[in-house]
Coordinates of N, CA, C and O in Angstrom, one line a residue:
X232 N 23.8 -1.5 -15.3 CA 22.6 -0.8 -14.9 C 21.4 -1.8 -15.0 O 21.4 -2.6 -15.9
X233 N 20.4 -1.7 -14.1 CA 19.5 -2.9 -14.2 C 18.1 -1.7 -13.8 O 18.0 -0.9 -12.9
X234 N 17.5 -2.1 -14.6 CA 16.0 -1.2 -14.5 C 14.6 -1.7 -14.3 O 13.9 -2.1 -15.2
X235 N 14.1 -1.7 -12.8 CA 13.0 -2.9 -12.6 C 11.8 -1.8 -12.5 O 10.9 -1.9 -11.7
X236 N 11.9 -0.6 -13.5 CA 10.9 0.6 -13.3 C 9.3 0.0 -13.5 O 9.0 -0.8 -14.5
X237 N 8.4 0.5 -12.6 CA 7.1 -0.1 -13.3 C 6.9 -1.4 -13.3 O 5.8 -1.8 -13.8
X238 N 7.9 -2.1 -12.7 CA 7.3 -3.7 -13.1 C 6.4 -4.4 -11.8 O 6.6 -5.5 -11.3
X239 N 5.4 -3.3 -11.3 CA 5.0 -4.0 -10.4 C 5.2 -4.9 -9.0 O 4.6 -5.9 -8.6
X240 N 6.3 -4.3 -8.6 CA 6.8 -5.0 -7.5 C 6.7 -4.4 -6.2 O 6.9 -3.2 -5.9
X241 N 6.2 -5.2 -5.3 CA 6.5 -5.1 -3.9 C 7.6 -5.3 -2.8 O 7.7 -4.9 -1.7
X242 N 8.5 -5.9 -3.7 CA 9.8 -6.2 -3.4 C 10.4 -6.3 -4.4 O 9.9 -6.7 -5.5
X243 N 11.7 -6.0 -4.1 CA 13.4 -6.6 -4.9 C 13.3 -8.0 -4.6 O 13.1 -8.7 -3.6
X244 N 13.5 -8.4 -6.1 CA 13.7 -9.9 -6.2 C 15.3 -10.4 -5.7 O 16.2 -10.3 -6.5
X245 N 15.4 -10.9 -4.6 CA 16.4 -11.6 -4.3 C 17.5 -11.2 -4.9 O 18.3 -10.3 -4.6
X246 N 17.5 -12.3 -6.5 CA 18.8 -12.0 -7.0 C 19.8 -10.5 -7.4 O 21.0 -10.4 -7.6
X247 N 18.7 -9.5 -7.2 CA 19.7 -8.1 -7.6 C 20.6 -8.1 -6.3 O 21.6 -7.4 -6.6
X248 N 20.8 -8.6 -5.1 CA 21.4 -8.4 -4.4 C 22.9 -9.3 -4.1 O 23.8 -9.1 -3.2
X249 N 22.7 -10.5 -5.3 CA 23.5 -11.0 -5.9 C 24.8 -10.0 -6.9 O 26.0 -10.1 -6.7
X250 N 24.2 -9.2 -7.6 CA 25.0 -8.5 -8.6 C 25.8 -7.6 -8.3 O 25.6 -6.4 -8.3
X251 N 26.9 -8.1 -7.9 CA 28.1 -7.4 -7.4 C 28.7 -6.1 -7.9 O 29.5 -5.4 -7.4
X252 N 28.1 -6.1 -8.9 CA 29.0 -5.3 -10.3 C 28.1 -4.1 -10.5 O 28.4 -3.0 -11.0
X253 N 26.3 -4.9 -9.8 CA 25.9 -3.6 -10.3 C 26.2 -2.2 -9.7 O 26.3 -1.9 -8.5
X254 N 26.2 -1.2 -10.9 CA 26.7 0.3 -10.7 C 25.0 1.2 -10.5 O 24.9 1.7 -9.4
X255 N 24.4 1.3 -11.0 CA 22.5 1.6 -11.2 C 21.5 0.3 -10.9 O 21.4 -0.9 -11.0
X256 N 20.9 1.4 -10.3 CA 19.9 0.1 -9.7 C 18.6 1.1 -9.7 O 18.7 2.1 -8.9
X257 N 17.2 1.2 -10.6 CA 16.3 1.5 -11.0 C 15.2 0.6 -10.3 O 15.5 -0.6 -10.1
X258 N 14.6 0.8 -10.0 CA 13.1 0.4 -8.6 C 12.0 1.1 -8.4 O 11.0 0.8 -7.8
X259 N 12.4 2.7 -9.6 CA 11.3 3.8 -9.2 C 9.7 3.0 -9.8 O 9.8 1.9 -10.4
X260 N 8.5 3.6 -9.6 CA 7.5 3.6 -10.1 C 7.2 1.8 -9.8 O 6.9 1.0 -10.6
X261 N 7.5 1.8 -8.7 CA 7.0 0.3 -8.1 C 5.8 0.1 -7.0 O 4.7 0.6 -7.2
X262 N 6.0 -0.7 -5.9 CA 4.9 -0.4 -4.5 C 5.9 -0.6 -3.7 O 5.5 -1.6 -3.0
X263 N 6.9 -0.4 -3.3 CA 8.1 -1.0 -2.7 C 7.4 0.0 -1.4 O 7.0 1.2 -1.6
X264 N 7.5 -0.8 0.3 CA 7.2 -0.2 1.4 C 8.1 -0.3 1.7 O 8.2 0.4 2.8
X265 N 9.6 -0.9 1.4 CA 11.1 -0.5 2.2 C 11.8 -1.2 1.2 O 11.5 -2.0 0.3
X266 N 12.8 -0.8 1.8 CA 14.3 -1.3 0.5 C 14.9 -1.9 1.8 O 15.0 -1.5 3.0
X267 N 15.3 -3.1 1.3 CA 16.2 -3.8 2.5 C 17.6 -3.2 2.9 O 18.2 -2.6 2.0
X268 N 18.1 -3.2 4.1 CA 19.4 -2.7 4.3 C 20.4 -2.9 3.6 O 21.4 -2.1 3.5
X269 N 20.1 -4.5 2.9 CA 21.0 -5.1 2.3 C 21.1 -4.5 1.0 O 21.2 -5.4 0.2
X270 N 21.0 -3.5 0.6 CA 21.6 -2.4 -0.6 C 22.6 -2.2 -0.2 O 23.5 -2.9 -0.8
X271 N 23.2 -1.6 0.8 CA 24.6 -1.6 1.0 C 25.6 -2.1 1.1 O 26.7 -1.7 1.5
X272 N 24.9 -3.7 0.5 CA 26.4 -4.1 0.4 C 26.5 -4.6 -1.0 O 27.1 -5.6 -1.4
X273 N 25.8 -3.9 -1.6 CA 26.0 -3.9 -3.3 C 27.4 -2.7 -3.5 O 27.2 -1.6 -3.8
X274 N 28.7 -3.2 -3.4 CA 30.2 -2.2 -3.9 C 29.7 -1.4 -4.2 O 29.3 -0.4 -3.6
X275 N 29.7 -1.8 -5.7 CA 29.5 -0.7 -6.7 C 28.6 0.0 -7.5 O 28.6 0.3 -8.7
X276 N 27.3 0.5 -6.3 CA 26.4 0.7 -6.7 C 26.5 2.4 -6.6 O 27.2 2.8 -5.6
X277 N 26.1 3.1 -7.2 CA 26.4 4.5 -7.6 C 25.2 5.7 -7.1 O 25.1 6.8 -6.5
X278 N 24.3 4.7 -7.9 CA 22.8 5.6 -8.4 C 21.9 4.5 -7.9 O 21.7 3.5 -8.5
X279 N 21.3 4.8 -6.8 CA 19.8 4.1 -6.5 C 18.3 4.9 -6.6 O 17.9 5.8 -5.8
X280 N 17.7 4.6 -7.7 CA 16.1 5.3 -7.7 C 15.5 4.3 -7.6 O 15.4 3.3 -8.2
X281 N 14.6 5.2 -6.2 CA 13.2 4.5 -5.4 C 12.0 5.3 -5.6 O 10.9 5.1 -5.2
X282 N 12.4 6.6 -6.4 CA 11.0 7.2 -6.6 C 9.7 6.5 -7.1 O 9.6 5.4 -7.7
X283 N 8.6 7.3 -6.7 CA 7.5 6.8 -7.1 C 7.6 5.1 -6.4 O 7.5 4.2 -7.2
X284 N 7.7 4.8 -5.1 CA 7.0 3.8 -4.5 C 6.0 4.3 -2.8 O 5.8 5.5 -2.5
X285 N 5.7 3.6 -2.3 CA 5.6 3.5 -0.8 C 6.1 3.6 0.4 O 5.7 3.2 1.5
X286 N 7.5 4.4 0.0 CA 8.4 4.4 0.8 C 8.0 5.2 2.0 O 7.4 6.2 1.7
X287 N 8.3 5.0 3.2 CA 8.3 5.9 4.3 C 9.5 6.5 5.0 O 9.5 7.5 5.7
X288 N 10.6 5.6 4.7 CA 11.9 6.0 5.0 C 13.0 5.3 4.4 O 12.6 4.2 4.0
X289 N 14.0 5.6 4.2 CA 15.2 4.8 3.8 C 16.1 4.0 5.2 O 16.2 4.3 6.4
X290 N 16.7 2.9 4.5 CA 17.2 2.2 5.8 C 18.6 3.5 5.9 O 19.0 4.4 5.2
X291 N 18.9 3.0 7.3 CA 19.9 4.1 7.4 C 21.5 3.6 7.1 O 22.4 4.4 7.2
X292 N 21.7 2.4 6.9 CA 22.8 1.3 6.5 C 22.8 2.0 4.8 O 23.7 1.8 4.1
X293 N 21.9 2.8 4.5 CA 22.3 2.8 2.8 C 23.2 3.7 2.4 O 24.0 3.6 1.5
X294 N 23.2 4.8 3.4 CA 24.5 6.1 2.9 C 25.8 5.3 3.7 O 26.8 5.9 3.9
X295 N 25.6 3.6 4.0 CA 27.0 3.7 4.2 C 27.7 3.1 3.3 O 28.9 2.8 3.6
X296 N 27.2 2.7 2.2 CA 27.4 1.8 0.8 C 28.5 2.9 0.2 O 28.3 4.1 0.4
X297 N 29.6 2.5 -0.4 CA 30.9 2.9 -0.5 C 31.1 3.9 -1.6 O 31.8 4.9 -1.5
X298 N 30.3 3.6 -2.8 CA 30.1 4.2 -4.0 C 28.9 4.6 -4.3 O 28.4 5.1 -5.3
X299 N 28.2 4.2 -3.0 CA 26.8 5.4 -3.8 C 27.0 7.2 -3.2 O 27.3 7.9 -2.2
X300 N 26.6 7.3 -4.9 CA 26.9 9.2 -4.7 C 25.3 9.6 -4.6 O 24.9 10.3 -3.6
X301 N 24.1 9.0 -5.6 CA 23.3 9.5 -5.6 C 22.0 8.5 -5.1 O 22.0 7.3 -5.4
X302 N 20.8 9.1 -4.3 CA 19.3 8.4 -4.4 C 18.4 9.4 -4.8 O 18.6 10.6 -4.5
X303 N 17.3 8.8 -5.7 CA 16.6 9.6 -6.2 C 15.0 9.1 -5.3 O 14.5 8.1 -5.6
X304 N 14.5 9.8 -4.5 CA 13.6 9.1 -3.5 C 12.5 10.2 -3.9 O 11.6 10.1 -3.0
X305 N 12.3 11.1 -4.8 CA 10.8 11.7 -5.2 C 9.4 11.0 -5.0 O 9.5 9.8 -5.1
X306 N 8.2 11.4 -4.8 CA 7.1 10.9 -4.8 C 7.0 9.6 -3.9 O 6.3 8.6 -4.2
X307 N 7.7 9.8 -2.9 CA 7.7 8.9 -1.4 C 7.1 9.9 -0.5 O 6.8 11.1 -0.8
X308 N 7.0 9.1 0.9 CA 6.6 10.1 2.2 C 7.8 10.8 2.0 O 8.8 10.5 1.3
X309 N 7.3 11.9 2.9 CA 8.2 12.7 3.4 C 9.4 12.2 4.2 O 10.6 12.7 4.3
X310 N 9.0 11.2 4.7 CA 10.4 10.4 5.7 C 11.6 10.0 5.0 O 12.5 9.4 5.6
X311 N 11.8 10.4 3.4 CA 12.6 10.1 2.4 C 13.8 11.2 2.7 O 15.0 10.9 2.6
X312 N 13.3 12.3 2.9 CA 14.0 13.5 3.1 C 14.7 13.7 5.1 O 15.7 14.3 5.5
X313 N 13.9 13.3 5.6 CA 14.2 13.7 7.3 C 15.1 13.2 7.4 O 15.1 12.2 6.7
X314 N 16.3 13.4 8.1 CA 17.2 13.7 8.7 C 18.3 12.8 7.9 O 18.7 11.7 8.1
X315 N 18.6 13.6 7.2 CA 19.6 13.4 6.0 C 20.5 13.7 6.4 O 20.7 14.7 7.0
X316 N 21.3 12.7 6.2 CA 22.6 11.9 6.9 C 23.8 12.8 6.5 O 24.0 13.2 5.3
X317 N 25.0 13.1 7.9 CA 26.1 13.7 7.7 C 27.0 13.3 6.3 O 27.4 12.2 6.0
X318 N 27.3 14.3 5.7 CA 27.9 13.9 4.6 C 27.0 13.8 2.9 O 27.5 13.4 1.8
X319 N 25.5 14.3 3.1 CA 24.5 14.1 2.1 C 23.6 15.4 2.3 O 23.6 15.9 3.4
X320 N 23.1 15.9 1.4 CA 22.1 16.8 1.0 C 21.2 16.6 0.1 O 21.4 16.0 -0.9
X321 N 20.2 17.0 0.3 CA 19.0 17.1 -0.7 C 19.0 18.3 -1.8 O 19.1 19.6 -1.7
X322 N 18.9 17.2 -3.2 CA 19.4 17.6 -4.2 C 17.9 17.3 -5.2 O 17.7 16.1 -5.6
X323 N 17.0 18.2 -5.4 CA 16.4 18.3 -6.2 C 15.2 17.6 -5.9 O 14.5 18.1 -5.1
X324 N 14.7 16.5 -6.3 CA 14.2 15.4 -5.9 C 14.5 13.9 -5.3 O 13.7 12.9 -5.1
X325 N 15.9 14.2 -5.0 CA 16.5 13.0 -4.0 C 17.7 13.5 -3.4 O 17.9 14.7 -3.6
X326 N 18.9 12.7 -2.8 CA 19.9 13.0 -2.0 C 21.1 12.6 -2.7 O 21.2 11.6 -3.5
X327 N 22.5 13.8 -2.3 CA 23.5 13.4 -3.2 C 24.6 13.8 -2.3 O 24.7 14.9 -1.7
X328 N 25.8 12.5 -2.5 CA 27.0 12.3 -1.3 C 27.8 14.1 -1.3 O 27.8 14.5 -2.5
X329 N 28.0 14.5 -1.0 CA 28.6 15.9 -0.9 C 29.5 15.7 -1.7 O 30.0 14.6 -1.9
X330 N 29.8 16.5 -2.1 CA 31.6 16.3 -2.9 C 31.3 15.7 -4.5 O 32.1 16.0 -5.4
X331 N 29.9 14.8 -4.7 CA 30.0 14.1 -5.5 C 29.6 14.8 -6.7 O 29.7 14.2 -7.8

Protein backbone atom coordinates (compact mmCIF):
# COMPACT_ATOMS: atom_id res chain seq x y z
CA UNK A 1 0.00 0.00 0.00
CA UNK A 2 1.60 3.35 -0.88
CA UNK A 3 -0.28 6.60 0.21
CA UNK A 4 0.68 9.89 -1.64
CA UNK A 5 -2.73 11.52 0.09
CA UNK A 6 -2.29 15.35 0.33
CA UNK A 7 1.06 15.59 -0.75
CA UNK A 8 0.62 18.16 -3.10
CA UNK A 9 1.00 16.71 -6.41
CA UNK A 10 0.20 17.41 -9.84
CA UNK A 11 1.46 14.23 -10.98
CA UNK A 12 2.47 10.58 -10.02
CA UNK A 13 6.00 10.53 -9.52
CA UNK A 14 7.42 8.28 -12.04
CA UNK A 15 8.70 5.66 -9.76
CA UNK A 16 5.15 4.34 -8.47
CA UNK A 17 4.82 2.91 -11.81
CA UNK A 18 7.86 1.02 -11.20
CA UNK A 19 6.20 -0.94 -8.17
CA UNK A 20 5.06 -4.07 -9.43
CA UNK A 21 3.88 -5.47 -6.22
CA UNK A 22 1.90 -2.57 -5.52
CA UNK A 23 -1.73 -3.81 -4.37
CA UNK A 24 -3.15 0.17 -3.08
CA UNK A 25 -2.34 3.06 -4.58
CA UNK A 26 -3.64 6.33 -2.61
CA UNK A 27 -3.40 9.80 -4.84
CA UNK A 28 -6.70 11.20 -3.26
CA UNK A 29 -6.69 14.90 -1.94
CA UNK A 30 -4.00 15.93 -4.58
CA UNK A 31 -4.27 18.42 -8.00
CA UNK A 32 -3.84 15.50 -10.28
CA UNK A 33 -5.66 16.67 -13.92
CA UNK A 34 -5.27 12.92 -15.19
CA UNK A 35 -3.83 9.62 -14.17
CA UNK A 36 -1.69 8.18 -16.83
CA UNK A 37 -2.93 5.13 -18.74
CA UNK A 38 0.00 3.59 -17.48
CA UNK A 39 -1.84 2.42 -14.16
CA UNK A 40 -2.79 -0.43 -15.88
CA UNK A 41 -0.09 -2.00 -16.03
CA UNK A 42 0.57 -2.01 -12.37
CA UNK A 43 -0.54 -6.36 -11.87
CA UNK A 44 -1.40 -6.13 -8.71
CA UNK A 45 -3.08 -3.24 -8.06
CA UNK A 46 -6.56 -3.71 -6.35
CA UNK A 47 -7.73 -0.33 -4.93
CA UNK A 48 -6.96 3.00 -6.76
CA UNK A 49 -8.14 6.43 -4.86
CA UNK A 50 -8.17 9.52 -6.96
CA UNK A 51 -10.64 11.31 -5.01
CA UNK A 52 -10.48 14.80 -4.22
CA UNK A 53 -8.25 15.82 -7.35
CA UNK A 54 -8.91 17.62 -10.79
CA UNK A 55 -9.91 14.91 -12.50
CA UNK A 56 -12.21 15.19 -15.53
CA UNK A 57 -12.12 11.64 -16.58
CA UNK A 58 -10.45 8.37 -16.06
CA UNK A 59 -8.19 6.91 -18.83
CA UNK A 60 -10.24 4.18 -20.22
CA UNK A 61 -7.08 1.52 -20.31
CA UNK A 62 -7.70 1.52 -16.31
CA UNK A 63 -10.67 -0.98 -15.98
CA UNK A 64 -8.41 -3.17 -18.00
CA UNK A 65 -5.81 -3.60 -15.17
CA UNK A 66 -6.30 -7.33 -14.08
CA UNK A 67 -6.73 -7.02 -10.32
CA UNK A 68 -8.23 -3.83 -9.90
CA UNK A 69 -11.74 -4.45 -8.18
CA UNK A 70 -12.11 -1.03 -6.80
CA UNK A 71 -11.63 3.20 -7.79
CA UNK A 72 -12.59 5.57 -5.49
CA UNK A 73 -13.02 8.84 -7.79
CA UNK A 74 -15.33 11.14 -5.26
CA UNK A 75 -14.96 15.00 -5.44
CA UNK A 76 -13.77 14.92 -9.28
CA UNK A 77 -15.92 16.24 -12.37
CA UNK A 78 -18.61 14.47 -13.09
CA UNK A 79 -16.70 12.73 -16.04
CA UNK A 80 -15.46 10.28 -13.21
CA UNK A 81 -18.76 8.62 -13.32
CA UNK A 82 -19.98 8.77 -17.26
CA UNK A 83 -20.00 5.92 -19.05
CA UNK A 84 -18.94 3.27 -16.70
CA UNK A 85 -17.46 0.62 -18.30
CA UNK A 86 -19.09 -2.97 -19.06
CA UNK A 87 -18.39 -5.09 -16.26
CA UNK A 88 -18.24 -2.00 -13.37
CA UNK A 89 -20.82 0.02 -11.41
CA UNK A 90 -20.98 2.86 -9.39
CA UNK A 91 -20.54 2.09 -5.91
CA UNK A 92 -21.06 4.88 -3.50
CA UNK A 93 -18.45 7.32 -4.22
CA UNK A 94 -16.46 5.55 -6.84
CA UNK A 95 -16.62 2.29 -9.16
CA UNK A 96 -16.39 -1.36 -8.31
CA UNK A 97 -15.50 -4.53 -10.78
CA UNK A 98 -18.94 -6.49 -10.56
CA UNK A 99 -18.57 -9.67 -8.85
CA UNK A 100 -15.95 -8.11 -6.60
Amino acid sequence: RLSLRGAGLGVVPDAVWELEHLEELDVGGNALADVPARVARLPRLRVLDVSWNDLGELPRGLFDAPALRRVECGGNAAGCFEDVPAGWRRDGDGLSREGA
